[in-house]
Amino acid sequence: IVPDTFVNESGGTLQISGGSALSLAATSFENHGGIALTGGGLLYTSGLGSAGLDLLSGSSLSGEGTVSGNVTNTAGLLSPDAITLNGDYAQGAVGDLSMGIGGWVQGVDYDFLDVSGAATLGGSLLLQLEDGFLPAVTDTFVIVEADGGLAGTFDNVVGLDGSRWSVSYLATSVVIAFDGMSVPEPGAAYLGLGGLLILLGYRRKHR
């Protein structure tokens, strides 16, 4: 893509399938939609300057493949199944990194981001269990590796399905540990029990 200006509008998707490559070299490239790597597609971002691909509000980069160049997640969503990033990754205060955990094999059963350069972290880490998988408490998963080192931490760690996690930031990797599932607050539990008792009483009266 080499015009002076190229805008991937909200709702638009650029899909790079296995065996294909897309080079972003526009003087001005705005991404408000999705970029999806499938089956090992290759995305080149080095033509976009030092920041590389900038994920703006409402935009996303997802899937399985390789990105050659830098990625800046200012306010978008990075959702790798298994993405190798040959460059640097920087996530801003309103950027999101989404990871699914569905088993033990890195990049196959659970999502993985492999960064050859440096990773600077911020914003939110969104985690979710998949495919009925339930790890044991304290089981760990390496979800990010950055050969050039890590800086910063995620501002928020969110279990989208009620799962709870701890995060460890090592010199070159991010490791999450499963802390279990959230339980309803006592007040909510009492309300639920009260509703059940009322329902049972109603059913007895109307037999």
C-alpha atoms as one frame of an Amber mdcrd trajectory, in Angstrom:
protein
   0.000   0.000   0.000   1.902   3.043  -1.272  -0.484   5.964  -1.924   0.100
   9.227  -0.099  -2.780   8.499   2.253  -4.583   5.257   3.068  -7.338   4.971
   5.674  -8.684   1.647   6.892 -12.063   2.869   8.107 -13.933   1.574  11.136
 -15.494  -1.745  10.150 -12.945  -2.359   7.413 -10.627  -5.381   7.560  -7.290
  -6.028   5.898  -6.717  -9.789   5.925  -3.301 -11.311   5.243  -3.518 -15.074
   4.808  -0.740 -17.645   4.930   1.614 -17.325   1.975   0.683 -13.656   1.515
   2.422 -10.465   2.574   1.195  -6.899   2.947   3.597  -3.975   3.038   2.385
  -0.718   4.569   4.393   2.109   3.056   1.885   4.941   2.712   3.050   8.424
   3.688   0.000   8.492   5.967  -1.669   5.239   7.010  -4.578   5.415   9.448
  -6.004   2.228  10.867  -9.453   2.496  12.437 -10.503  -1.014  11.439  -9.042
  -4.482  11.728  -5.895  -6.132  10.428  -6.106  -9.918  10.619  -3.236 -12.353
  10.131  -4.362 -15.898   9.327  -2.300 -19.020   8.775   1.033 -17.243   9.105
   0.449 -14.104   7.045   3.246 -11.503   6.915   2.755  -7.795   7.613   5.486
  -5.196   6.956   5.165  -1.965   8.955   8.689  -0.578   8.501   7.525   1.826
   5.792   5.443   3.775   8.309   8.273   5.429  10.241   9.789   4.757  13.637
   6.455   4.096  15.392   5.443   1.590  12.760   1.795   0.597  12.697  -0.219
   2.692  15.163  -3.385   1.063  16.464  -5.825   3.925  16.950  -9.158   3.953
  18.781 -11.430   1.207  17.483  -8.689  -0.568  15.544  -7.232  -4.032  16.018
  -4.416  -6.353  15.000  -5.123 -10.030  15.487  -4.372 -13.576  14.467  -1.419
 -15.773  13.644   1.605 -14.641  11.657   4.599 -12.326  11.566   4.879  -8.555
  11.734   8.128  -7.078  10.413   8.611  -3.637  11.935   7.354  -1.765  14.976
   3.825  -1.681  16.386   2.466   1.081  18.640  -0.832   0.356  20.356  -2.026
   3.846  21.242  -5.696   3.081  21.840  -6.532  -0.092  19.942  -6.607  -3.839
  20.545  -3.824  -6.345  19.956  -5.229  -9.874  20.038  -2.600 -12.413  19.001
  -3.203 -16.093  18.598   0.507 -16.400  17.912   2.184 -13.271  16.563   5.919
 -12.867  16.066   6.852  -9.184  16.042  10.240  -8.500  14.504  10.544  -5.022
  15.979   9.460  -3.089  19.074   6.049  -3.059  20.741   4.686  -0.118  22.747
   1.264  -0.088  24.412  -0.231   3.183  25.599  -2.459   3.955  28.567  -5.687
   3.174  26.693  -4.379   0.301  24.574  -5.559  -3.275  25.169  -3.763  -6.616
  24.862  -6.174  -9.561  24.785  -5.055 -13.124  25.519  -7.053 -16.358  25.555
  -5.954 -19.309  27.702  -7.257 -22.672  26.497  -4.526 -25.162  27.359  -0.826
 -25.681  27.953   0.882 -25.277  24.570   2.203 -21.758  23.994   0.968 -20.212
  20.758  -1.344 -23.167  20.102  -3.580 -23.654  23.139  -2.952 -20.235  24.630
  -2.148 -16.915  22.990   1.405 -15.657  22.719   3.225 -12.501  21.602   6.895
 -12.941  20.689   8.762  -9.619  20.336  12.301  -9.592  18.974  12.896  -6.008
  20.142  11.798  -4.153  23.270   8.286  -4.107  24.739   6.930  -1.108  26.638
   3.737  -1.919  28.501   0.769   0.107  29.699  -2.994   0.083  29.380  -4.985
  -3.091  29.969  -4.311  -6.812  29.811  -7.527  -8.704  29.049  -7.534 -12.412
  29.909 -10.103 -15.102  29.266 -10.295 -18.885  29.630 -11.276 -20.739  26.460
 -12.537 -24.159  25.318 -13.644 -25.179  28.812 -10.067 -25.110  30.113  -9.666
 -24.564  33.857  -6.063 -24.499  35.117  -5.120 -25.248  38.693  -4.569 -22.318
  41.009  -0.981 -20.942  40.659  -0.504 -22.537  37.206   1.574 -20.160  35.066
   1.712 -19.163  31.402   4.325 -17.089  29.535   2.212 -14.814  27.323   4.811
 -12.243  26.181   8.510 -12.563  25.454  10.635  -9.559  24.453  14.258 -10.277
  23.583  15.092  -6.568  23.846  13.692  -6.293  27.376  10.515  -5.155  29.088
   9.634  -1.733  30.459   6.508  -0.639  32.290   3.555  -2.667  33.521  -0.103
  -3.055  32.616  -2.306  -0.557  34.404  -5.225  -2.988  34.577  -5.510  -6.782
  34.505  -9.033  -7.928  33.713 -10.441 -11.458  33.707 -13.279 -11.069  31.220
 -14.992 -14.268  32.390 -14.529 -13.770  36.113 -11.121 -15.410  36.144  -8.500
 -13.861  38.435  -4.811 -13.564  37.591  -1.489 -12.370  38.983   1.146 -10.948
  36.651   4.928 -11.195  37.015   7.190  -8.928  34.976  10.566 -10.521  34.339
  13.497  -9.065  32.436  12.292 -10.357  29.081   8.895 -11.956  29.678   5.418
 -11.524  31.124   4.135 -14.480  33.140   0.566 -14.824  34.375  -0.560 -17.091
  37.222  -4.129 -18.328  37.637  -5.650 -17.258  40.971  -9.047 -18.917  40.545
 -12.523 -17.716  39.643 -14.343 -14.842  41.278 -17.268 -15.713  43.543 -20.421
 -13.600  43.956 -20.411 -11.024  46.723 -22.234 -12.241  49.888 -25.038  -9.766
  49.301 -25.631 -11.113  45.804 -25.579 -14.684  47.126 -28.170 -13.841  49.826
 -30.379 -12.125  47.263 -30.176 -15.174  45.031 -31.027 -17.498  47.941 -33.915
 -15.281  48.992 -35.295 -15.313  45.470 -35.058 -19.101  45.363 -36.918 -19.458
  48.666 -39.661 -17.114  47.453 -39.986 -19.102  44.246 -40.216 -22.399  46.143
 -42.889 -20.933  48.457 -44.873 -19.701  45.476 -44.739 -23.099  43.818 -45.927
 -24.854  47.013 -48.918 -22.491  47.341 -49.988 -23.140  43.781 -49.806 -26.922
  43.775
